[in-house]
Short mmCIF file of N, CA, C and O in Angstrom, two decimals:
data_model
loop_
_atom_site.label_atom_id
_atom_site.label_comp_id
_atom_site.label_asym_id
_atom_site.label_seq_id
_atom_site.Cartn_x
_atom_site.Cartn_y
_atom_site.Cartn_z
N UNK A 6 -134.82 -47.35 23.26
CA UNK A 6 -133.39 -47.53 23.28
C UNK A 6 -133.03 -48.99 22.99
O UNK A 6 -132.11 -49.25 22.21
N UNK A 7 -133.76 -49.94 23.60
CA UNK A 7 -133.55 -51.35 23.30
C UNK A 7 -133.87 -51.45 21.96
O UNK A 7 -133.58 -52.62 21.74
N UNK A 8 -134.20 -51.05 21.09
CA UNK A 8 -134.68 -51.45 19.71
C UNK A 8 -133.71 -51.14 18.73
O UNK A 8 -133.42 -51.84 17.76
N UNK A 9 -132.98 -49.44 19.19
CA UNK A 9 -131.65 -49.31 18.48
C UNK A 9 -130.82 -49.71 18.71
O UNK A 9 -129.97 -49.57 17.83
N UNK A 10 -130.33 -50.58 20.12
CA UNK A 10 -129.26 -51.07 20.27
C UNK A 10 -129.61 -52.75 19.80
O UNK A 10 -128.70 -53.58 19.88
N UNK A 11 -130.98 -53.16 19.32
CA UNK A 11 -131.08 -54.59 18.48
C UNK A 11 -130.51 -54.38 16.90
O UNK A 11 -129.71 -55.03 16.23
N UNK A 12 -131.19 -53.36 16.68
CA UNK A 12 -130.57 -52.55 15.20
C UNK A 12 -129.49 -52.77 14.89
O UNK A 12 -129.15 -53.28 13.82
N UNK A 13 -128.68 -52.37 15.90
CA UNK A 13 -127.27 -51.76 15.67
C UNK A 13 -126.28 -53.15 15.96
O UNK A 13 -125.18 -53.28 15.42
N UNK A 14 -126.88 -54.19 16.95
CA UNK A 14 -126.54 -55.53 16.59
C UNK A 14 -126.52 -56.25 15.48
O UNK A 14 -125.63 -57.04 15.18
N UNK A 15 -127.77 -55.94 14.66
CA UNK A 15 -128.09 -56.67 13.94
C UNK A 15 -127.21 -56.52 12.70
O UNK A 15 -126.89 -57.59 12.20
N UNK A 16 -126.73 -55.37 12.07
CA UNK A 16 -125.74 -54.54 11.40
C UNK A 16 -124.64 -55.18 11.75
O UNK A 16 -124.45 -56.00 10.85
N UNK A 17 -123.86 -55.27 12.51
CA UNK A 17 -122.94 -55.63 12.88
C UNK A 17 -122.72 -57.09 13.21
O UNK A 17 -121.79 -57.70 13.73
N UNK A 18 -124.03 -57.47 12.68
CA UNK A 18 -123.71 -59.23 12.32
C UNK A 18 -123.48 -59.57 10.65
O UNK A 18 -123.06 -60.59 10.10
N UNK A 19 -123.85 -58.56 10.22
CA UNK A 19 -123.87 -58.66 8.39
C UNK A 19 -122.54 -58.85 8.06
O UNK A 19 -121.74 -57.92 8.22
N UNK A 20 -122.26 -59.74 7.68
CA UNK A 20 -120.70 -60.14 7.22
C UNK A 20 -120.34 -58.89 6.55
O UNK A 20 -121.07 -58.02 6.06
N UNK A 21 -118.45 -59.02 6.67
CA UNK A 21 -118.05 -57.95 5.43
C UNK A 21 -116.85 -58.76 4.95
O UNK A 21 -116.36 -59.83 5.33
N UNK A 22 -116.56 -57.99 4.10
CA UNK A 22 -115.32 -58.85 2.96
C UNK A 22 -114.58 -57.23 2.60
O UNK A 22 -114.95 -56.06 2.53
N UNK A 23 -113.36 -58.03 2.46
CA UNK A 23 -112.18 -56.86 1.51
C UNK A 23 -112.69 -56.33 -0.02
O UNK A 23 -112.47 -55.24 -0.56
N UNK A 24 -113.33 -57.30 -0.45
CA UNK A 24 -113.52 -57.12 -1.67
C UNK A 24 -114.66 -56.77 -2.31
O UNK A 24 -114.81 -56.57 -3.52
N UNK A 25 -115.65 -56.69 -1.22
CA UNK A 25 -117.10 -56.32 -1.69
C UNK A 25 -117.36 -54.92 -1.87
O UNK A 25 -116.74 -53.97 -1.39
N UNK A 26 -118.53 -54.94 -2.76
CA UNK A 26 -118.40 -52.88 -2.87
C UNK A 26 -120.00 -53.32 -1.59
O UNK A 26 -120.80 -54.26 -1.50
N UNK A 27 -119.75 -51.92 -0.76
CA UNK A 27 -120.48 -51.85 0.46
C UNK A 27 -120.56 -50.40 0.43
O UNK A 27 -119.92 -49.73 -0.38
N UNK A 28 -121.36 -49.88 1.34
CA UNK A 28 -122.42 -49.04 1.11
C UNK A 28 -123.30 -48.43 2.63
O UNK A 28 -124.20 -49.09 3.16
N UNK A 29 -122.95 -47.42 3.02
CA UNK A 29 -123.86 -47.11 4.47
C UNK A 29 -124.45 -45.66 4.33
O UNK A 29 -123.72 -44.68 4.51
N UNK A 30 -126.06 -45.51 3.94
CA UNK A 30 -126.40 -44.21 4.07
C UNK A 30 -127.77 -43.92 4.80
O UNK A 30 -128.14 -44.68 5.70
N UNK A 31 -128.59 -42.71 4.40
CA UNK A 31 -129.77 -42.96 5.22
C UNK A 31 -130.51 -42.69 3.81
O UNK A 31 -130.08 -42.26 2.74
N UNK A 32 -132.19 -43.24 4.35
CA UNK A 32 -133.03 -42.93 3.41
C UNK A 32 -134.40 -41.92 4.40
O UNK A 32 -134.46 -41.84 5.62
N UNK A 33 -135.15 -41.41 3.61
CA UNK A 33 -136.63 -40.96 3.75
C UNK A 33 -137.63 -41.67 2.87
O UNK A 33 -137.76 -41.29 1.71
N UNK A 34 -138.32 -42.63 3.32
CA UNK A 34 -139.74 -43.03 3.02
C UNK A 34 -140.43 -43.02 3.80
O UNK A 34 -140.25 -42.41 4.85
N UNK A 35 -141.78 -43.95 3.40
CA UNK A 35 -142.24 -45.08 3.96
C UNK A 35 -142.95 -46.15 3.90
O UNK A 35 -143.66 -46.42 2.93
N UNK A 36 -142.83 -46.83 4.89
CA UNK A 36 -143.18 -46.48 6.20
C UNK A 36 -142.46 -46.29 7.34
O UNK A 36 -142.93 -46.35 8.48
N UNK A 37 -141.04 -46.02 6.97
CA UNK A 37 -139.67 -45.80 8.13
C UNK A 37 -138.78 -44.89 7.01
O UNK A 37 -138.57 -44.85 5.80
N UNK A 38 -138.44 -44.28 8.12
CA UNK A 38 -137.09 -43.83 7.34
C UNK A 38 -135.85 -43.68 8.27
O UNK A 38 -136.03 -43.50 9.48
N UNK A 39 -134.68 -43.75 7.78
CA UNK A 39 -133.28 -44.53 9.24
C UNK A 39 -132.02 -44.70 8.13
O UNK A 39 -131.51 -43.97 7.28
N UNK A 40 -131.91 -45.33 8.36
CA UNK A 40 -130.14 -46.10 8.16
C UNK A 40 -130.58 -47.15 7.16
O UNK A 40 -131.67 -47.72 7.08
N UNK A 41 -129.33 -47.32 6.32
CA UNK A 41 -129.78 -48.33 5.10
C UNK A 41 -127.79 -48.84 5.52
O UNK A 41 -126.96 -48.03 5.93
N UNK A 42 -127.54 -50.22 5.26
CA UNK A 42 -126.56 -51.08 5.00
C UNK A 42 -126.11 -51.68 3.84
O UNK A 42 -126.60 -52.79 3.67
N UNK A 43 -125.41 -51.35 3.06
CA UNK A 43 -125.92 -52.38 1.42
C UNK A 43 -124.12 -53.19 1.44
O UNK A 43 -123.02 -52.78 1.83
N UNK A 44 -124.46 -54.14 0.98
CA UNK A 44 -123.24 -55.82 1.05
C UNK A 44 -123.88 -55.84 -0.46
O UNK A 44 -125.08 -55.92 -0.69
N UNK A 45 -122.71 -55.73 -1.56
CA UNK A 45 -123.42 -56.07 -2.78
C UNK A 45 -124.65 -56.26 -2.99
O UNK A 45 -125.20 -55.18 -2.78
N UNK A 46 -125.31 -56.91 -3.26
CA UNK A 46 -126.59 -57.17 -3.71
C UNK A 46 -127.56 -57.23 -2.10
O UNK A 46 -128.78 -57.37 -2.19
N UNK A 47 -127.16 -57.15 -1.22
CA UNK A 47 -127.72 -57.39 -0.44
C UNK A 47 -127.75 -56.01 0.85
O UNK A 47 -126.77 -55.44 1.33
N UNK A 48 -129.25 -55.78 1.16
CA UNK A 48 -129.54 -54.55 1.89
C UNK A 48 -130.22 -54.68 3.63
O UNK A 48 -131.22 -55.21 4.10
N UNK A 49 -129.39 -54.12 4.04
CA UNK A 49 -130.25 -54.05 5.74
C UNK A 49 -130.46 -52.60 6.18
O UNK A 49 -129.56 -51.83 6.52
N UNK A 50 -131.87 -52.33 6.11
CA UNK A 50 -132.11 -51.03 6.52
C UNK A 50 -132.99 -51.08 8.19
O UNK A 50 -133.85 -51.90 8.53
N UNK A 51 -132.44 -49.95 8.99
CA UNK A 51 -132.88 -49.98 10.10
C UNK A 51 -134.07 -48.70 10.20
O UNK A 51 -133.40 -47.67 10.15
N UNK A 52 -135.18 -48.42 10.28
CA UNK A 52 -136.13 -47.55 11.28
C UNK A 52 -135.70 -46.92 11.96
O UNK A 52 -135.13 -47.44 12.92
N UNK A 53 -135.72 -45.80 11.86
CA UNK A 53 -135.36 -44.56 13.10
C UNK A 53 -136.42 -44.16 13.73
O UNK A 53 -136.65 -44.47 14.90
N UNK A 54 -137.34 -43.27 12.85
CA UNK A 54 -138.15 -42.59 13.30
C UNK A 54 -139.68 -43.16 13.55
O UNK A 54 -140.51 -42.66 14.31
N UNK A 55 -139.87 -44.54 12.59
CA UNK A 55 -141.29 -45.25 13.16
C UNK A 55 -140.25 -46.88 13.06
O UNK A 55 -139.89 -47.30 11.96
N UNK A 56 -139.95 -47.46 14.12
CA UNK A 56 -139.20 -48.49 14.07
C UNK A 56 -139.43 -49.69 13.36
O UNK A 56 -140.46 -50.38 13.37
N UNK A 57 -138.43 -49.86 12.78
CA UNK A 57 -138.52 -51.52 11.85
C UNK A 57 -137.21 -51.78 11.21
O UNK A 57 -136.21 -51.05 11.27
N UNK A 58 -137.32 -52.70 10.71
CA UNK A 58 -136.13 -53.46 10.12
C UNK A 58 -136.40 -53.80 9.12
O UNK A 58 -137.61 -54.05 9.14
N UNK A 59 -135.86 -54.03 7.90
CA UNK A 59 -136.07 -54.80 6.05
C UNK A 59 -134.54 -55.09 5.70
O UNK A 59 -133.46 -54.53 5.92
N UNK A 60 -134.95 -56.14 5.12
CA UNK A 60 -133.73 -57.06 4.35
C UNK A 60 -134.02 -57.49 3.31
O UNK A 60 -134.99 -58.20 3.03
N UNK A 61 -132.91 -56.95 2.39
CA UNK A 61 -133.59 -57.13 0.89
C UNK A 61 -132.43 -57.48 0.03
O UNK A 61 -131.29 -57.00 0.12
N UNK A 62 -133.08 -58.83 -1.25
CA UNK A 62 -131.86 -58.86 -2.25
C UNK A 62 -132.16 -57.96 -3.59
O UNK A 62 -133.28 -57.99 -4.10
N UNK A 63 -131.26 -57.27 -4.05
CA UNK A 63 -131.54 -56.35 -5.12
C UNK A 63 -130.58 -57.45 -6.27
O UNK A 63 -129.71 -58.32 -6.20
N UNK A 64 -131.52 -56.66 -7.43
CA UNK A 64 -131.43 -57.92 -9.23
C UNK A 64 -130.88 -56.46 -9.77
O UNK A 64 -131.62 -55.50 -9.58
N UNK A 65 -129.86 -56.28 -10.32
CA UNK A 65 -129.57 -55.67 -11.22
C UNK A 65 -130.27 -55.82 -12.48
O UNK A 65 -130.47 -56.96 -12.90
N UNK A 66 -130.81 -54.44 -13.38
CA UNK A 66 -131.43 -54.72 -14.31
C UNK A 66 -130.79 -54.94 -15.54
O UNK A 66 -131.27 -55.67 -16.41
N UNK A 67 -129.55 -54.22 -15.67
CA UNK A 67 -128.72 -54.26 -16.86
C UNK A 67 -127.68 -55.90 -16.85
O UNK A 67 -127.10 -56.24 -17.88
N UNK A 68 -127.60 -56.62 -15.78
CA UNK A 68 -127.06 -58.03 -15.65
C UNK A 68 -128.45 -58.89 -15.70
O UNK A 68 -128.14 -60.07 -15.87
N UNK A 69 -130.02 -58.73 -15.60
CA UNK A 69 -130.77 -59.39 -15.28
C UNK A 69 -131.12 -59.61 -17.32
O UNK A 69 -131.23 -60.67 -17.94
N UNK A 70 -131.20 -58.36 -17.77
CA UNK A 70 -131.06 -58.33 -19.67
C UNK A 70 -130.16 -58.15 -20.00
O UNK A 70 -130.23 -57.28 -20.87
N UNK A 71 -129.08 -58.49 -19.81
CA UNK A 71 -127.72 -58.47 -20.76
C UNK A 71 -127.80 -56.94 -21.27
O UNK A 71 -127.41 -56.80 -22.43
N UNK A 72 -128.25 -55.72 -20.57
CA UNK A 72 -128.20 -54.50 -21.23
C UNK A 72 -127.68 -53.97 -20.42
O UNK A 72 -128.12 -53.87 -19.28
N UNK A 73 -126.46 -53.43 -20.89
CA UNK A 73 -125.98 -52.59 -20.07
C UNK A 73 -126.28 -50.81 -19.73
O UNK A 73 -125.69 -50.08 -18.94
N UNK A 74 -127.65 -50.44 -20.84
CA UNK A 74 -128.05 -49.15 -20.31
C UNK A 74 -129.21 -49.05 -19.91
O UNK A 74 -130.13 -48.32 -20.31
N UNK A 75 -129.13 -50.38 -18.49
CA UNK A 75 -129.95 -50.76 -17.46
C UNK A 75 -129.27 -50.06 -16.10
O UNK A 75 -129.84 -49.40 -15.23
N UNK A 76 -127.72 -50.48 -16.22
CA UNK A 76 -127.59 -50.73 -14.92
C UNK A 76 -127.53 -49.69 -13.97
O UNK A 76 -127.08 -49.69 -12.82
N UNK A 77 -127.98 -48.95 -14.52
CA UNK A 77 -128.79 -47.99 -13.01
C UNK A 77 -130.31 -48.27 -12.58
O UNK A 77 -130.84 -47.43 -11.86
N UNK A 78 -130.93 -49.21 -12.90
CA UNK A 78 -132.22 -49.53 -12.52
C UNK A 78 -131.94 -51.08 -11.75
O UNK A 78 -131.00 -51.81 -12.06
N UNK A 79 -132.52 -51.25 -11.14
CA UNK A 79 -132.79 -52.86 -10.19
C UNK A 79 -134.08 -53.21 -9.94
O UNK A 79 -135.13 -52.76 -10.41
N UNK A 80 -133.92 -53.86 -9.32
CA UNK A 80 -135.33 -54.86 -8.42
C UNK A 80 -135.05 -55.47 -7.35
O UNK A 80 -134.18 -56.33 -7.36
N UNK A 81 -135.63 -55.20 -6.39
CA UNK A 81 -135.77 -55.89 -5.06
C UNK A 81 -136.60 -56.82 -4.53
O UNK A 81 -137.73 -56.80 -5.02
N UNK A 82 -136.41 -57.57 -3.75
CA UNK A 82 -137.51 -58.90 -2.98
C UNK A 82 -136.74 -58.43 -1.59
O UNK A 82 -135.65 -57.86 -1.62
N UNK A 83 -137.40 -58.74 -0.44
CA UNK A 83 -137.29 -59.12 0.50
C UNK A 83 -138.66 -58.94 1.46
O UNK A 83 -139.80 -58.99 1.00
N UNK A 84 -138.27 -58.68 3.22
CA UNK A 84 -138.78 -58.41 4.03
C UNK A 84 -139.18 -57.84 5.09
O UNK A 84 -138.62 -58.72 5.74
N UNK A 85 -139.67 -57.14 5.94
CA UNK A 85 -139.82 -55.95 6.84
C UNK A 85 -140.71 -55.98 7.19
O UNK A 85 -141.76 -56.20 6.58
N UNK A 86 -140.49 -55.71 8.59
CA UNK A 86 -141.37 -55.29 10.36
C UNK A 86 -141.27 -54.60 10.58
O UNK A 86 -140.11 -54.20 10.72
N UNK A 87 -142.48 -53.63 10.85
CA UNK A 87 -142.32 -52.51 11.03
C UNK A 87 -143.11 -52.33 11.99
O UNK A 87 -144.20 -52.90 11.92
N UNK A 88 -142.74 -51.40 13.32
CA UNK A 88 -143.69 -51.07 14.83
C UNK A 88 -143.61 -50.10 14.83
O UNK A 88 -142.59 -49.42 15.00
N UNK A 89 -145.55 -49.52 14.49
CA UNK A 89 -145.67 -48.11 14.57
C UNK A 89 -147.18 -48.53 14.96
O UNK A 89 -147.65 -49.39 14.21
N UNK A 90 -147.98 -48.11 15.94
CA UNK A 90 -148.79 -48.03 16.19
C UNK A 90 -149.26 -49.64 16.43
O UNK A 90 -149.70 -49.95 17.53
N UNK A 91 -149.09 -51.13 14.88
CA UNK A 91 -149.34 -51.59 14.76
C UNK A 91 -148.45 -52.63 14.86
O UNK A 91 -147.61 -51.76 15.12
N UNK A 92 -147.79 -53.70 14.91
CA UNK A 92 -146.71 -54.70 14.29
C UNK A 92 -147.17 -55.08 13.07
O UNK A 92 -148.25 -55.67 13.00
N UNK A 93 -146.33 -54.77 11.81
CA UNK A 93 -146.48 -55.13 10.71
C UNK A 93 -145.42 -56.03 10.18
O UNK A 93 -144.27 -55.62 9.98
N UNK A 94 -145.87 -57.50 9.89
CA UNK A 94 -144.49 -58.26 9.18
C UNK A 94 -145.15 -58.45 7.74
O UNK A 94 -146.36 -58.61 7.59
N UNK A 95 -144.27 -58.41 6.74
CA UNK A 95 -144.48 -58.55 5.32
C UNK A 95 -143.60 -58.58 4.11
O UNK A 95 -142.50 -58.02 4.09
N UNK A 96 -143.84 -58.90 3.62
CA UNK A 96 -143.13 -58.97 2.46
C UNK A 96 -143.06 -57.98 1.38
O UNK A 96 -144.12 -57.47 1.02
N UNK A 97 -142.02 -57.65 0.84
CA UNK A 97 -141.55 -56.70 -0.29
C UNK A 97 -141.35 -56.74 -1.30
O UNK A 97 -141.02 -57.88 -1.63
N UNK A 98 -141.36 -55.66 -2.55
CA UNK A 98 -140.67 -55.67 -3.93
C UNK A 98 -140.79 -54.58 -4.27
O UNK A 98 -141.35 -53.71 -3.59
N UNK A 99 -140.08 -54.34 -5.85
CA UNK A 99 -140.07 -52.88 -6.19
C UNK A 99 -138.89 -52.98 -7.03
O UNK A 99 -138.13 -53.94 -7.16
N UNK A 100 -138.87 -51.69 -7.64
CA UNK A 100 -138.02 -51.33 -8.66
C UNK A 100 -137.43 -49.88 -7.79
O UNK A 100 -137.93 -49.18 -6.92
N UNK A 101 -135.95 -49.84 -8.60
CA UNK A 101 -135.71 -48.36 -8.20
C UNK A 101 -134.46 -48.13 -9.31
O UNK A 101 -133.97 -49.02 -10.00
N UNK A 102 -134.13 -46.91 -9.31
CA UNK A 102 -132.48 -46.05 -9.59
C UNK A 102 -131.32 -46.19 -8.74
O UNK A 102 -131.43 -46.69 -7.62
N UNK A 103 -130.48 -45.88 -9.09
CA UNK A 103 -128.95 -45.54 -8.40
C UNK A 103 -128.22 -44.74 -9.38
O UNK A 103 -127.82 -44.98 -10.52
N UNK A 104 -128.18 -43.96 -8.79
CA UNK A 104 -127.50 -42.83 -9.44
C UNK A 104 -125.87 -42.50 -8.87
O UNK A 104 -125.70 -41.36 -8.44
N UNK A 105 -124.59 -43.51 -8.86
CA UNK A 105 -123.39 -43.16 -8.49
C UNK A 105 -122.82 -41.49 -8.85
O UNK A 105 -123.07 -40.92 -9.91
N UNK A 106 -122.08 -40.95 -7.83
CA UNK A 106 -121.66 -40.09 -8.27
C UNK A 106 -120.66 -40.11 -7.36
O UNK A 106 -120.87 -40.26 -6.16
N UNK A 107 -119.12 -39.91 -8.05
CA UNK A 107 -117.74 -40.92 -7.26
C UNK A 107 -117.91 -41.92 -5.98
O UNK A 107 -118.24 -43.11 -6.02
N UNK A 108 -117.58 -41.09 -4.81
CA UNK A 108 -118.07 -42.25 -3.83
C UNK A 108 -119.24 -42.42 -3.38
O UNK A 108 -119.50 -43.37 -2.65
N UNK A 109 -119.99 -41.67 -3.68
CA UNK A 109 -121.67 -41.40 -3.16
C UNK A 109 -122.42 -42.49 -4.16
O UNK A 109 -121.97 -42.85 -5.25
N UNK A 110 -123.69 -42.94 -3.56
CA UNK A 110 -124.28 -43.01 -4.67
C UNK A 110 -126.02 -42.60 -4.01
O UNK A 110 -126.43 -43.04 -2.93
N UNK A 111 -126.78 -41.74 -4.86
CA UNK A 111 -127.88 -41.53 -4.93
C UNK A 111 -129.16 -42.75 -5.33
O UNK A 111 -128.95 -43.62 -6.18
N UNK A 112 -130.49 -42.63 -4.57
CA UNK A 112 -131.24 -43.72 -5.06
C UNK A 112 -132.30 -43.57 -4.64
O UNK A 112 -132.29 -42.88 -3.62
N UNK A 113 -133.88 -44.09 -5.15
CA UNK A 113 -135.10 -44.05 -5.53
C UNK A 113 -135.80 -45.13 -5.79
O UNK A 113 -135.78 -45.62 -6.92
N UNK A 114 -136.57 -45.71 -4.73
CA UNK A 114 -136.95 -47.21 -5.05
C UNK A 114 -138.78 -46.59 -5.18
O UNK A 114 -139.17 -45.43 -5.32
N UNK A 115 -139.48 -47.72 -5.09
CA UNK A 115 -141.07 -47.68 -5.50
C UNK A 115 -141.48 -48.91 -5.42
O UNK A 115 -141.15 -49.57 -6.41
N UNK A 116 -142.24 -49.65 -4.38
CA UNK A 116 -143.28 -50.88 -4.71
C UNK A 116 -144.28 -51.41 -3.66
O UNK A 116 -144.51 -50.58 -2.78
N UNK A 117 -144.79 -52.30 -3.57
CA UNK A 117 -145.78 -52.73 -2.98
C UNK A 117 -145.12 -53.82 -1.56
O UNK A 117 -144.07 -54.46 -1.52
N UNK A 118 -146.05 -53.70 -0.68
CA UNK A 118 -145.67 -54.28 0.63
C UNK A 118 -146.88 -55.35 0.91
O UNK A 118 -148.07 -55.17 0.64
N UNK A 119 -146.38 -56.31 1.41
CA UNK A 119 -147.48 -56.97 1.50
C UNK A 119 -147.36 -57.22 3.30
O UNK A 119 -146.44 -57.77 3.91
N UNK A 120 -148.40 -56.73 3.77
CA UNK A 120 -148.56 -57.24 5.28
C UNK A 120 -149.41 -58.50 5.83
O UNK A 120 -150.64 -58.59 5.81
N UNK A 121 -148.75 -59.19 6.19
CA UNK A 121 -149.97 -60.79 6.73
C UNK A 121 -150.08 -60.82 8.50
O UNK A 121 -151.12 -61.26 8.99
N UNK A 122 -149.25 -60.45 9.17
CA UNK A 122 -149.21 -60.36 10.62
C UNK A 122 -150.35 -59.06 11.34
O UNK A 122 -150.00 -57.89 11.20
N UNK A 123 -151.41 -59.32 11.93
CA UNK A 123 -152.07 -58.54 12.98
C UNK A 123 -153.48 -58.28 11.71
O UNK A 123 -154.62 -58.05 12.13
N UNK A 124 -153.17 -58.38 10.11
CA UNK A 124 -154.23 -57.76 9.31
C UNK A 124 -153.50 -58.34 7.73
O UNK A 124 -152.36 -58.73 7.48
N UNK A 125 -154.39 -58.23 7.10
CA UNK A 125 -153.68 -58.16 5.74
C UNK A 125 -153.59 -57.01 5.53
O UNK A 125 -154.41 -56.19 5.94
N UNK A 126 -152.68 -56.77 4.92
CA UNK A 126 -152.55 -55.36 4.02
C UNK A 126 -151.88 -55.34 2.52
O UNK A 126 -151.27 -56.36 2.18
N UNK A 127 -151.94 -54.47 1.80
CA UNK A 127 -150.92 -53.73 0.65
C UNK A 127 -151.04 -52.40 0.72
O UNK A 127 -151.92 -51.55 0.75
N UNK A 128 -149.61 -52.52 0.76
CA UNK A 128 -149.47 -50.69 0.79
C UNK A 128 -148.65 -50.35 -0.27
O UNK A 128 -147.97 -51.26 -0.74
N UNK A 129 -148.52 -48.97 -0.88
CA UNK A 129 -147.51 -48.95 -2.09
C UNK A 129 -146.07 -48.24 -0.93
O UNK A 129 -146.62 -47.51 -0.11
N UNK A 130 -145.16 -48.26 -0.79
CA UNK A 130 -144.57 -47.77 -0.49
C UNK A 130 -142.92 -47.04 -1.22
O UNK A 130 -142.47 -47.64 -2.20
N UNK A 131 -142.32 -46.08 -0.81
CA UNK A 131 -141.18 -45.44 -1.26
C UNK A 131 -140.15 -44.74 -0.62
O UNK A 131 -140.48 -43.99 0.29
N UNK A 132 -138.89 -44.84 -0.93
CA UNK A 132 -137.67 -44.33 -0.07
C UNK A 132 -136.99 -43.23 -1.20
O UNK A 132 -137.56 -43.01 -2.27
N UNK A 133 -136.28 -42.87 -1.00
CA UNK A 133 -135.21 -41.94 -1.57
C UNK A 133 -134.05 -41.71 -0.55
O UNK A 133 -134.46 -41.62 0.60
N UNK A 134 -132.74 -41.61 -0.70
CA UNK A 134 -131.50 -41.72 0.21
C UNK A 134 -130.33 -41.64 -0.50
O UNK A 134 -130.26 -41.37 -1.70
N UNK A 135 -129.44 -41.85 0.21
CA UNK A 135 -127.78 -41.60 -0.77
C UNK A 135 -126.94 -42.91 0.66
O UNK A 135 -127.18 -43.39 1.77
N UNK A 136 -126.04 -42.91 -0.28
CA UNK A 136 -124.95 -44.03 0.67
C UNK A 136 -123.76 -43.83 -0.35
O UNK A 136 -123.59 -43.80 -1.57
N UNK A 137 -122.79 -43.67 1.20
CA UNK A 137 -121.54 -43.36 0.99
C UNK A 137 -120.69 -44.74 0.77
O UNK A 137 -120.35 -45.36 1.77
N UNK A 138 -120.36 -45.22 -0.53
CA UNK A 138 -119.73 -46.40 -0.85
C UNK A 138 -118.37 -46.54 -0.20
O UNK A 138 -117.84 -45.53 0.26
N UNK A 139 -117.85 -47.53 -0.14
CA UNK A 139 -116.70 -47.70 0.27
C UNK A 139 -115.83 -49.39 0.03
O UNK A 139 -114.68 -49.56 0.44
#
């Protein structure tokens, strides 16, 4: 219970603006799957079911090449802890889709995790989810 009510703090420290396109849905991967937050370019997803947290900046691909029949593909960097059995802190990346459809939008990421805390690791990891824009 203490971990979702850090979660649910932590969300609710993410600035918001009138003018930003924002974004709250859930996803299924892993190594968590929970609640995702998206602030323009910027993502906070919470762990439900194996607990953790990731914060990530997403690159648009169609603004990153001047192509605009990119911009349903991106790229991500960030970072994530994840407590399941083990404490895992590490670092992230990956590519994915977004698939808008009016206020919804659908999405599909894919990449590698890098763990340095308790062990090294790489893991490939993946989500799929939808978020209701607003």
């Amino acid at each position: 219970m203490k971990k979702l009510l850090v979660g649910l703090a932590l969300i609710a420290a993410v600035p918001f603006s009138a003018h930003a396109s924002k974004g709250i849905g859930v996803f299924l991967g892993s190594p968590m799957s929970g609640i995702q937050y998206k602030h323009d370019d910027l993502r906070f997803s919470l762990g439900v079911e194996k607990f953790g947290v990731a914060f990530d900046k997403t690159f648009n691909m169609g603004t990153l090449t001047d192509n605009r029949k990119l911009d349903s593909l991106y790229t991500f960097v960030g970072a994530q802890y994840v407590d399941h059995h083990k404490k895992k802190v590490g670092v992230r990346s990956g590519v994915g889709f977004q698939l808008p459809i009016n206020s919804f939008e659908l999405y599909g990421e894919l990449g590698p995790s890098l763990y340095v805390v308790e062990e090294v690791d790489l893991d490939l990891e993946a989500a799929l989810g939808f978020r209701i824009r607003f």
